[in-house]
Amino acid sequence: MKDQFKQEIKTVIEATQAKGDIDSIYLVACGGSHAFLQPAEYVLTKETTIPATVLPSREFITREPKALGEHSLVVSCSHSGTTPETVAATKYAREQGALTVAFAFADESPLEEEAEYTIHYAWGPETDASDLNTGVLYGWLFAYLNVINPSEKYDRALKALDVLNDVTTKTREQYTPIIAKWASELKREPLVYSVASGINAGQAYSFAICWLQEMQWVNSAYIHSGEYFHGPFEITDFDVPFIMCEGLGKARAMDERAVDFAKKHSDKVYVIDNKDFDMSLIDEDLQDYYSQIVSGVVYRLIAESFAYERGHSLDVRRYMWKLEY
Ligand SMILES: N[C@@H]1[C@@H](O)[C@H](O)[C@@H](COP(=O)(O)O)O[C@@H]1O
């Protein structure tokens, strides 16, 4: 990880220690950045007793959480640093006395002006995975957990960032031919559902709302694997396509149940099975946490292959950033 990002994380950790007791954590952002923060909520709720809540930026403000105050830590993210709801949420959190930390790709953005501290990350195809948004997020997350409850587990989790790029590069190579086939089979589908749970929930959610709806104009919805049986499974039929993720953690049981049912009733079930990832470079007890980053590589490949097969660039928007909304 770049020295700049390491230093920014260090500054945030020192500020958190100086602040003293944190009794609530809020993770706030919009769209893809909201999805990006979801794994942090997953890890925090599994590893600490401090309540952590992930909310869309505007709902964070409109809900007015009662626990929000001087002992809160509010982590926001906006890739562009300009999304008005996230800038406003960060300003609101700071006014309530919370410690505000923003993640952003952009430098010197409106978000950076409102947040007390900003942690930047890098972007682009040649970027080392440890410098990308999720790599830097985990760099902060495990450093923070190591402060709350020091453990060699978090030292190892931080060390895993050094091999992350090898893992994701290998996965990209492994899945490129597989996903090219999926995309060619699915390219005419007007609708594709996205199903997952546990640490993969954020990836599957952003696959539906960002990659498919926003960037490909393909109808989609994110369905939680457990919730699939509480309504959505009624739409399953032989010609209804599902891209389903099977994770590594305890949530896997929910994913498997959904996949098993869907496969019985649909001929178009595509499974991203995290057990097929080569994560041997990462300690077994940390693989669940890191698997969503690897799933993200596969979801991105699907989006890129869709864009190619459908002749629809991932950069085209009708409304976003073009109209007043
Ligand atoms: N796919 C995301 C959207 O979901 C998001 O609304 C937008 C602004 O996000 P950010 O606040 O991260 O700049 O960026 C991307 O296009």
mmCIF file of C-alpha atoms and ligand atoms in Angstrom:
data_model
loop_
_atom_site.group_PDB
_atom_site.id
_atom_site.type_symbol
_atom_site.label_atom_id
_atom_site.label_comp_id
_atom_site.label_asym_id
_atom_site.label_seq_id
_atom_site.Cartn_x
_atom_site.Cartn_y
_atom_site.Cartn_z
ATOM 1 C CA MET A 1 0.000 0.000 0.000
ATOM 2 C CA LYS A 2 1.184 3.477 -0.885
ATOM 3 C CA ASP A 3 2.859 5.464 1.901
ATOM 4 C CA GLN A 4 0.314 8.277 1.498
ATOM 5 C CA PHE A 5 -2.613 5.957 2.272
ATOM 6 C CA LYS A 6 -0.747 4.297 5.162
ATOM 7 C CA GLN A 7 -0.034 7.709 6.633
ATOM 8 C CA GLU A 8 -3.665 8.827 6.270
ATOM 9 C CA ILE A 9 -4.830 5.655 8.014
ATOM 10 C CA LYS A 10 -2.279 6.226 10.807
ATOM 11 C CA THR A 11 -3.528 9.786 11.314
ATOM 12 C CA VAL A 12 -7.142 8.555 11.534
ATOM 13 C CA ILE A 13 -6.224 5.814 14.010
ATOM 14 C CA GLU A 14 -4.390 8.323 16.214
ATOM 15 C CA ALA A 15 -7.376 10.689 16.066
ATOM 16 C CA THR A 16 -9.700 7.825 17.023
ATOM 17 C CA GLN A 17 -7.498 6.972 20.008
ATOM 18 C CA ALA A 18 -7.406 10.634 21.041
ATOM 19 C CA LYS A 19 -11.198 10.820 20.823
ATOM 20 C CA GLY A 20 -11.538 8.082 23.455
ATOM 21 C CA ASP A 21 -14.550 5.809 23.730
ATOM 22 C CA ILE A 22 -16.466 5.224 20.516
ATOM 23 C CA ASP A 23 -19.915 3.790 21.258
ATOM 24 C CA SER A 24 -21.498 3.807 17.799
ATOM 25 C CA ILE A 25 -20.247 3.509 14.250
ATOM 26 C CA TYR A 26 -22.141 4.674 11.167
ATOM 27 C CA LEU A 27 -21.101 3.893 7.608
ATOM 28 C CA VAL A 28 -22.768 6.225 5.123
ATOM 29 C CA ALA A 29 -22.574 6.587 1.354
ATOM 30 C CA CYS A 30 -24.618 6.287 -1.850
ATOM 31 C CA GLY A 31 -24.801 3.657 -4.586
ATOM 32 C CA GLY A 32 -21.545 1.869 -5.274
ATOM 33 C CA SER A 33 -19.866 3.565 -2.339
ATOM 34 C CA HIS A 34 -22.690 2.412 -0.058
ATOM 35 C CA ALA A 35 -22.120 -1.140 -1.287
ATOM 36 C CA PHE A 36 -18.383 -0.676 -0.732
ATOM 37 C CA LEU A 37 -18.904 0.077 2.986
ATOM 38 C CA GLN A 38 -21.193 -2.892 3.648
ATOM 39 C CA PRO A 39 -18.375 -5.416 4.258
ATOM 40 C CA ALA A 40 -16.961 -3.089 6.922
ATOM 41 C CA GLU A 41 -20.288 -3.305 8.764
ATOM 42 C CA TYR A 42 -20.174 -7.111 8.394
ATOM 43 C CA VAL A 43 -16.658 -7.324 9.852
ATOM 44 C CA LEU A 44 -17.311 -4.763 12.611
ATOM 45 C CA THR A 45 -20.458 -6.546 13.788
ATOM 46 C CA LYS A 46 -18.595 -9.854 13.873
ATOM 47 C CA GLU A 47 -15.469 -8.534 15.585
ATOM 48 C CA THR A 48 -16.615 -5.830 18.043
ATOM 49 C CA THR A 49 -19.455 -5.082 20.429
ATOM 50 C CA ILE A 50 -19.716 -1.493 19.176
ATOM 51 C CA PRO A 51 -22.953 -1.217 17.193
ATOM 52 C CA ALA A 52 -22.239 -0.516 13.519
ATOM 53 C CA THR A 53 -24.931 0.625 11.094
ATOM 54 C CA VAL A 54 -24.647 1.095 7.351
ATOM 55 C CA LEU A 55 -27.075 3.589 5.813
ATOM 56 C CA PRO A 56 -27.623 5.451 2.548
ATOM 57 C CA SER A 57 -26.401 9.021 3.096
ATOM 58 C CA ARG A 58 -29.718 10.811 2.984
ATOM 59 C CA GLU A 59 -31.473 8.292 5.173
ATOM 60 C CA PHE A 60 -28.697 8.764 7.746
ATOM 61 C CA ILE A 61 -29.683 12.440 7.980
ATOM 62 C CA THR A 62 -33.444 11.939 7.820
ATOM 63 C CA ARG A 63 -33.371 9.144 10.417
ATOM 64 C CA GLU A 64 -31.516 11.317 12.941
ATOM 65 C CA PRO A 65 -29.995 8.357 14.845
ATOM 66 C CA LYS A 66 -30.405 8.895 18.557
ATOM 67 C CA ALA A 67 -27.002 7.420 19.378
ATOM 68 C CA LEU A 68 -25.206 9.790 17.013
ATOM 69 C CA GLY A 69 -23.013 12.189 18.976
ATOM 70 C CA GLU A 70 -19.579 12.892 20.394
ATOM 71 C CA HIS A 71 -18.817 9.224 20.889
ATOM 72 C CA SER A 72 -19.737 8.228 17.358
ATOM 73 C CA LEU A 73 -17.446 7.409 14.491
ATOM 74 C CA VAL A 74 -18.955 8.209 11.099
ATOM 75 C CA VAL A 75 -17.220 6.774 8.062
ATOM 76 C CA SER A 76 -18.467 8.090 4.737
ATOM 77 C CA CYS A 77 -17.334 7.422 1.195
ATOM 78 C CA SER A 78 -17.717 9.146 -2.121
ATOM 79 C CA HIS A 79 -15.484 8.144 -5.001
ATOM 80 C CA SER A 80 -15.905 11.534 -6.662
ATOM 81 C CA GLY A 81 -16.034 13.367 -3.349
ATOM 82 C CA THR A 82 -18.957 15.360 -4.698
ATOM 83 C CA THR A 83 -22.163 13.350 -4.150
ATOM 84 C CA PRO A 84 -24.326 15.952 -2.393
ATOM 85 C CA GLU A 85 -26.107 13.497 -0.070
ATOM 86 C CA THR A 86 -22.789 12.135 1.218
ATOM 87 C CA VAL A 87 -21.226 15.567 1.604
ATOM 88 C CA ALA A 88 -24.340 16.653 3.558
ATOM 89 C CA ALA A 89 -24.304 13.480 5.701
ATOM 90 C CA THR A 90 -20.664 14.068 6.618
ATOM 91 C CA LYS A 91 -21.377 17.702 7.505
ATOM 92 C CA TYR A 92 -24.362 16.617 9.611
ATOM 93 C CA ALA A 93 -22.301 13.997 11.460
ATOM 94 C CA ARG A 94 -19.587 16.533 12.222
ATOM 95 C CA GLU A 95 -22.146 19.020 13.532
ATOM 96 C CA GLN A 96 -23.379 16.326 15.932
ATOM 97 C CA GLY A 97 -19.839 16.036 17.298
ATOM 98 C CA ALA A 98 -18.970 12.689 15.691
ATOM 99 C CA LEU A 99 -15.485 11.860 14.482
ATOM 100 C CA THR A 100 -15.833 11.999 10.710
ATOM 101 C CA VAL A 101 -13.634 10.000 8.372
ATOM 102 C CA ALA A 102 -14.187 10.028 4.624
ATOM 103 C CA PHE A 103 -12.904 7.665 1.961
ATOM 104 C CA ALA A 104 -12.461 9.213 -1.485
ATOM 105 C CA PHE A 105 -10.624 8.781 -4.720
ATOM 106 C CA ALA A 106 -10.798 12.485 -5.537
ATOM 107 C CA ASP A 107 -8.414 14.989 -3.998
ATOM 108 C CA GLU A 108 -9.518 18.255 -2.440
ATOM 109 C CA SER A 109 -13.222 17.523 -2.873
ATOM 110 C CA PRO A 110 -16.280 19.003 -1.120
ATOM 111 C CA LEU A 111 -16.390 15.761 0.919
ATOM 112 C CA GLU A 112 -12.824 16.311 2.077
ATOM 113 C CA GLU A 113 -13.764 19.824 3.172
ATOM 114 C CA GLU A 114 -16.593 18.534 5.376
ATOM 115 C CA ALA A 115 -14.810 15.501 6.870
ATOM 116 C CA GLU A 116 -12.339 15.916 9.667
ATOM 117 C CA TYR A 117 -10.112 13.265 8.108
ATOM 118 C CA THR A 118 -9.901 11.809 4.632
ATOM 119 C CA ILE A 119 -8.360 8.544 3.549
ATOM 120 C CA HIS A 120 -7.705 8.399 -0.183
ATOM 121 C CA TYR A 121 -7.394 5.394 -2.441
ATOM 122 C CA ALA A 122 -6.198 4.812 -5.986
ATOM 123 C CA TRP A 123 -8.215 3.658 -8.990
ATOM 124 C CA GLY A 124 -7.651 2.182 -12.428
ATOM 125 C CA PRO A 125 -6.847 -1.181 -14.062
ATOM 126 C CA GLU A 126 -3.122 -1.131 -13.294
ATOM 127 C CA THR A 127 -3.576 -0.282 -9.613
ATOM 128 C CA ASP A 128 -2.286 -2.740 -6.998
ATOM 129 C CA ALA A 129 -5.290 -4.258 -5.182
ATOM 130 C CA SER A 130 -4.002 -2.961 -1.826
ATOM 131 C CA ASP A 131 -4.294 0.626 -3.136
ATOM 132 C CA LEU A 132 -7.818 0.220 -4.501
ATOM 133 C CA ASN A 133 -10.836 1.267 -2.415
ATOM 134 C CA THR A 134 -11.418 -2.115 -0.734
ATOM 135 C CA GLY A 135 -7.711 -2.651 -0.041
ATOM 136 C CA VAL A 136 -7.399 0.714 1.687
ATOM 137 C CA LEU A 137 -10.721 0.192 3.518
ATOM 138 C CA TYR A 138 -9.385 -3.084 4.953
ATOM 139 C CA GLY A 139 -6.112 -1.315 5.818
ATOM 140 C CA TRP A 140 -8.100 1.080 8.007
ATOM 141 C CA LEU A 141 -10.565 -1.529 9.286
ATOM 142 C CA PHE A 142 -8.052 -4.039 10.631
ATOM 143 C CA ALA A 143 -5.806 -1.280 11.999
ATOM 144 C CA TYR A 144 -8.848 0.095 13.847
ATOM 145 C CA LEU A 145 -9.843 -3.339 15.177
ATOM 146 C CA ASN A 146 -6.261 -3.820 16.339
ATOM 147 C CA VAL A 147 -6.629 -0.681 18.465
ATOM 148 C CA ILE A 148 -9.980 -1.656 20.002
ATOM 149 C CA ASN A 149 -8.926 -5.208 20.713
ATOM 150 C CA PRO A 150 -5.292 -5.919 19.791
ATOM 151 C CA SER A 151 -4.878 -9.332 18.212
ATOM 152 C CA GLU A 152 -2.384 -11.168 16.058
ATOM 153 C CA LYS A 153 -5.364 -11.972 13.817
ATOM 154 C CA TYR A 154 -5.567 -8.328 12.761
ATOM 155 C CA ASP A 155 -1.792 -8.202 12.194
ATOM 156 C CA ARG A 156 -2.240 -11.141 9.833
ATOM 157 C CA ALA A 157 -5.262 -9.500 8.221
ATOM 158 C CA LEU A 158 -3.144 -6.432 7.480
ATOM 159 C CA LYS A 159 -0.319 -8.578 6.118
ATOM 160 C CA ALA A 160 -2.796 -10.260 3.761
ATOM 161 C CA LEU A 161 -2.986 -6.955 1.883
ATOM 162 C CA ASP A 162 0.536 -7.668 0.581
ATOM 163 C CA VAL A 163 -0.691 -10.746 -1.315
ATOM 164 C CA LEU A 164 -4.105 -9.416 -2.304
ATOM 165 C CA ASN A 165 -2.974 -8.340 -5.750
ATOM 166 C CA ASP A 166 -1.629 -11.828 -6.501
ATOM 167 C CA VAL A 167 -4.960 -13.352 -5.469
ATOM 168 C CA THR A 168 -7.098 -10.952 -7.509
ATOM 169 C CA THR A 169 -4.842 -11.149 -10.587
ATOM 170 C CA LYS A 170 -5.030 -14.929 -10.528
ATOM 171 C CA THR A 171 -8.821 -14.835 -10.169
ATOM 172 C CA ARG A 172 -9.150 -12.474 -13.101
ATOM 173 C CA GLU A 173 -7.127 -14.861 -15.260
ATOM 174 C CA GLN A 174 -9.077 -17.884 -14.012
ATOM 175 C CA TYR A 175 -12.489 -16.331 -14.622
ATOM 176 C CA THR A 176 -11.910 -14.444 -17.890
ATOM 177 C CA PRO A 177 -12.861 -17.383 -20.185
ATOM 178 C CA ILE A 178 -15.685 -18.519 -17.885
ATOM 179 C CA ILE A 179 -17.265 -15.069 -17.760
ATOM 180 C CA ALA A 180 -16.876 -14.536 -21.521
ATOM 181 C CA LYS A 181 -19.129 -17.600 -21.947
ATOM 182 C CA TRP A 182 -21.645 -16.399 -19.326
ATOM 183 C CA ALA A 183 -21.842 -12.975 -20.975
ATOM 184 C CA SER A 184 -22.365 -14.395 -24.433
ATOM 185 C CA GLU A 185 -25.190 -16.612 -23.094
ATOM 186 C CA LEU A 186 -26.798 -13.802 -21.118
ATOM 187 C CA LYS A 187 -26.305 -10.880 -23.492
ATOM 188 C CA ARG A 188 -29.895 -10.758 -24.801
ATOM 189 C CA GLU A 189 -31.511 -11.147 -21.378
ATOM 190 C CA PRO A 190 -33.593 -8.104 -20.464
ATOM 191 C CA LEU A 191 -33.423 -9.008 -16.780
ATOM 192 C CA VAL A 192 -30.861 -10.695 -14.528
ATOM 193 C CA TYR A 193 -31.246 -11.145 -10.764
ATOM 194 C CA SER A 194 -28.322 -10.918 -8.350
ATOM 195 C CA VAL A 195 -28.351 -13.096 -5.226
ATOM 196 C CA ALA A 196 -25.924 -13.310 -2.288
ATOM 197 C CA SER A 197 -25.646 -12.894 1.479
ATOM 198 C CA GLY A 198 -23.080 -12.355 4.223
ATOM 199 C CA ILE A 199 -19.931 -10.520 3.233
ATOM 200 C CA ASN A 200 -20.848 -10.732 -0.474
ATOM 201 C CA ALA A 201 -24.122 -8.820 -0.049
ATOM 202 C CA GLY A 202 -22.594 -5.458 -0.956
ATOM 203 C CA GLN A 203 -20.966 -6.822 -4.111
ATOM 204 C CA ALA A 204 -24.196 -8.449 -5.294
ATOM 205 C CA TYR A 205 -26.134 -5.277 -4.485
ATOM 206 C CA SER A 206 -23.763 -3.059 -6.466
ATOM 207 C CA PHE A 207 -23.759 -5.578 -9.296
ATOM 208 C CA ALA A 208 -27.550 -5.163 -9.574
ATOM 209 C CA ILE A 209 -27.878 -1.417 -9.065
ATOM 210 C CA CYS A 210 -24.607 -0.112 -10.526
ATOM 211 C CA TRP A 211 -23.216 -2.560 -13.057
ATOM 212 C CA LEU A 212 -26.517 -3.861 -14.487
ATOM 213 C CA GLN A 213 -29.087 -1.093 -13.972
ATOM 214 C CA GLU A 214 -26.922 2.023 -14.089
ATOM 215 C CA MET A 215 -24.222 0.980 -16.527
ATOM 216 C CA GLN A 216 -25.938 -1.619 -18.740
ATOM 217 C CA TRP A 217 -29.620 -0.614 -18.477
ATOM 218 C CA VAL A 218 -30.448 -4.249 -17.723
ATOM 219 C CA ASN A 219 -33.337 -4.787 -15.306
ATOM 220 C CA SER A 220 -32.171 -6.353 -12.102
ATOM 221 C CA ALA A 221 -32.713 -6.598 -8.380
ATOM 222 C CA TYR A 222 -30.502 -7.672 -5.525
ATOM 223 C CA ILE A 223 -32.032 -10.517 -3.525
ATOM 224 C CA HIS A 224 -30.609 -11.678 -0.199
ATOM 225 C CA SER A 225 -30.126 -15.471 -0.329
ATOM 226 C CA GLY A 226 -32.117 -15.937 2.871
ATOM 227 C CA GLU A 227 -34.873 -13.560 1.758
ATOM 228 C CA TYR A 228 -35.170 -15.363 -1.583
ATOM 229 C CA PHE A 229 -37.520 -17.830 0.145
ATOM 230 C CA HIS A 230 -39.711 -15.080 1.526
ATOM 231 C CA GLY A 231 -41.152 -13.784 -1.727
ATOM 232 C CA PRO A 232 -38.670 -13.604 -4.615
ATOM 233 C CA PHE A 233 -38.494 -17.363 -5.240
ATOM 234 C CA GLU A 234 -42.032 -17.195 -6.640
ATOM 235 C CA ILE A 235 -40.654 -15.525 -9.800
ATOM 236 C CA THR A 236 -38.255 -18.421 -10.448
ATOM 237 C CA ASP A 237 -38.928 -20.224 -13.727
ATOM 238 C CA PHE A 238 -36.960 -22.111 -16.370
ATOM 239 C CA ASP A 239 -36.129 -18.922 -18.297
ATOM 240 C CA VAL A 240 -35.380 -16.529 -15.414
ATOM 241 C CA PRO A 241 -31.627 -15.813 -15.074
ATOM 242 C CA PHE A 242 -29.880 -15.553 -11.720
ATOM 243 C CA ILE A 243 -26.266 -14.739 -10.926
ATOM 244 C CA MET A 244 -25.773 -16.168 -7.460
ATOM 245 C CA CYS A 245 -22.825 -15.971 -5.108
ATOM 246 C CA GLU A 246 -21.849 -18.703 -2.660
ATOM 247 C CA GLY A 247 -19.606 -17.371 0.102
ATOM 248 C CA LEU A 248 -17.151 -19.005 2.479
ATOM 249 C CA GLY A 249 -18.496 -17.998 5.877
ATOM 250 C CA LYS A 250 -21.447 -19.315 7.839
ATOM 251 C CA ALA A 251 -23.766 -17.422 5.467
ATOM 252 C CA ARG A 252 -22.830 -19.988 2.836
ATOM 253 C CA ALA A 253 -25.606 -22.275 4.104
ATOM 254 C CA MET A 254 -28.146 -19.628 3.030
ATOM 255 C CA ASP A 255 -26.492 -19.218 -0.367
ATOM 256 C CA GLU A 256 -26.427 -22.973 -0.994
ATOM 257 C CA ARG A 257 -30.092 -23.344 -0.128
ATOM 258 C CA ALA A 258 -31.016 -20.578 -2.607
ATOM 259 C CA VAL A 259 -28.752 -21.981 -5.346
ATOM 260 C CA ASP A 260 -30.117 -25.509 -4.876
ATOM 261 C CA PHE A 261 -33.706 -24.328 -5.216
ATOM 262 C CA ALA A 262 -33.034 -21.977 -8.138
ATOM 263 C CA LYS A 263 -31.138 -24.679 -10.032
ATOM 264 C CA LYS A 264 -34.123 -27.031 -9.736
ATOM 265 C CA HIS A 265 -36.499 -24.506 -11.311
ATOM 266 C CA SER A 266 -34.395 -22.327 -13.622
ATOM 267 C CA ASP A 267 -32.097 -23.347 -16.475
ATOM 268 C CA LYS A 268 -30.189 -20.081 -16.156
ATOM 269 C CA VAL A 269 -28.408 -20.167 -12.821
ATOM 270 C CA TYR A 270 -24.831 -18.869 -12.833
ATOM 271 C CA VAL A 271 -22.888 -19.391 -9.611
ATOM 272 C CA ILE A 272 -19.858 -17.486 -8.368
ATOM 273 C CA ASP A 273 -18.697 -20.107 -5.900
ATOM 274 C CA ASN A 274 -16.088 -18.576 -3.615
ATOM 275 C CA LYS A 275 -14.753 -22.093 -2.913
ATOM 276 C CA ASP A 276 -13.397 -22.030 -6.486
ATOM 277 C CA PHE A 277 -11.163 -19.043 -5.671
ATOM 278 C CA ASP A 278 -7.515 -19.795 -4.975
ATOM 279 C CA MET A 279 -7.137 -17.952 -1.689
ATOM 280 C CA SER A 280 -4.364 -20.172 -0.356
ATOM 281 C CA LEU A 281 -2.075 -17.145 0.129
ATOM 282 C CA ILE A 282 -4.506 -15.818 2.752
ATOM 283 C CA ASP A 283 -4.917 -17.522 6.146
ATOM 284 C CA GLU A 284 -8.047 -19.648 6.324
ATOM 285 C CA ASP A 285 -9.643 -17.720 9.190
ATOM 286 C CA LEU A 286 -9.447 -14.534 7.095
ATOM 287 C CA GLN A 287 -10.634 -15.909 3.791
ATOM 288 C CA ASP A 288 -14.306 -15.087 4.378
ATOM 289 C CA TYR A 289 -13.463 -11.423 4.962
ATOM 290 C CA TYR A 290 -11.263 -11.203 1.884
ATOM 291 C CA SER A 291 -13.496 -13.282 -0.395
ATOM 292 C CA GLN A 292 -15.824 -10.378 -1.215
ATOM 293 C CA ILE A 293 -12.926 -8.469 -2.769
ATOM 294 C CA VAL A 294 -12.262 -11.465 -4.993
ATOM 295 C CA SER A 295 -15.992 -11.793 -5.801
ATOM 296 C CA GLY A 296 -15.845 -8.131 -6.804
ATOM 297 C CA VAL A 297 -13.217 -8.990 -9.421
ATOM 298 C CA VAL A 298 -15.619 -11.549 -10.906
ATOM 299 C CA TYR A 299 -18.623 -9.180 -10.837
ATOM 300 C CA ARG A 300 -16.540 -6.516 -12.586
ATOM 301 C CA LEU A 301 -15.501 -9.057 -15.232
ATOM 302 C CA ILE A 302 -19.161 -9.913 -15.837
ATOM 303 C CA ALA A 303 -19.977 -6.209 -16.272
ATOM 304 C CA GLU A 304 -17.058 -5.674 -18.658
ATOM 305 C CA SER A 305 -17.983 -8.766 -20.684
ATOM 306 C CA PHE A 306 -21.641 -7.664 -20.778
ATOM 307 C CA ALA A 307 -20.574 -4.241 -22.021
ATOM 308 C CA TYR A 308 -18.527 -5.858 -24.760
ATOM 309 C CA GLU A 309 -21.186 -8.387 -25.814
ATOM 310 C CA ARG A 310 -24.013 -5.855 -25.723
ATOM 311 C CA GLY A 311 -22.017 -3.024 -27.305
ATOM 312 C CA HIS A 312 -23.067 -0.815 -24.415
ATOM 313 C CA SER A 313 -20.219 1.108 -22.813
ATOM 314 C CA LEU A 314 -20.046 1.127 -19.006
ATOM 315 C CA ASP A 315 -19.638 4.912 -19.210
ATOM 316 C CA VAL A 316 -22.976 5.765 -20.818
ATOM 317 C CA ARG A 317 -25.619 7.463 -18.631
ATOM 318 C CA ARG A 318 -28.975 8.969 -19.580
ATOM 319 C CA TYR A 319 -29.690 10.934 -16.418
ATOM 320 C CA MET A 320 -26.825 10.580 -13.930
ATOM 321 C CA TRP A 321 -24.691 13.722 -13.785
ATOM 322 C CA LYS A 322 -26.623 15.047 -16.829
ATOM 323 C CA LEU A 323 -29.959 16.229 -15.486
ATOM 324 C CA GLU A 324 -31.086 17.918 -12.299
ATOM 325 C CA TYR A 325 -32.377 15.254 -9.849
HETATM 326 N N1 LIG B 1 -22.053 3.457 -9.549
HETATM 327 C C1 LIG B 1 -21.887 4.624 -8.733
HETATM 328 C C2 LIG B 1 -23.203 5.246 -8.337
HETATM 329 O O1 LIG B 1 -23.928 4.341 -7.611
HETATM 330 C C3 LIG B 1 -23.018 6.485 -7.509
HETATM 331 O O2 LIG B 1 -24.241 7.132 -7.252
HETATM 332 C C4 LIG B 1 -22.115 7.438 -8.161
HETATM 333 C C5 LIG B 1 -21.650 8.528 -7.210
HETATM 334 O O3 LIG B 1 -20.888 7.926 -6.237
HETATM 335 P P1 LIG B 1 -19.735 8.553 -5.376
HETATM 336 O O4 LIG B 1 -20.385 9.295 -4.244
HETATM 337 O O5 LIG B 1 -18.967 7.374 -4.900
HETATM 338 O O6 LIG B 1 -18.911 9.458 -6.226
HETATM 339 O O7 LIG B 1 -20.949 6.808 -8.691
HETATM 340 C C6 LIG B 1 -21.046 5.606 -9.425
HETATM 341 O O8 LIG B 1 -21.511 5.783 -10.712
#
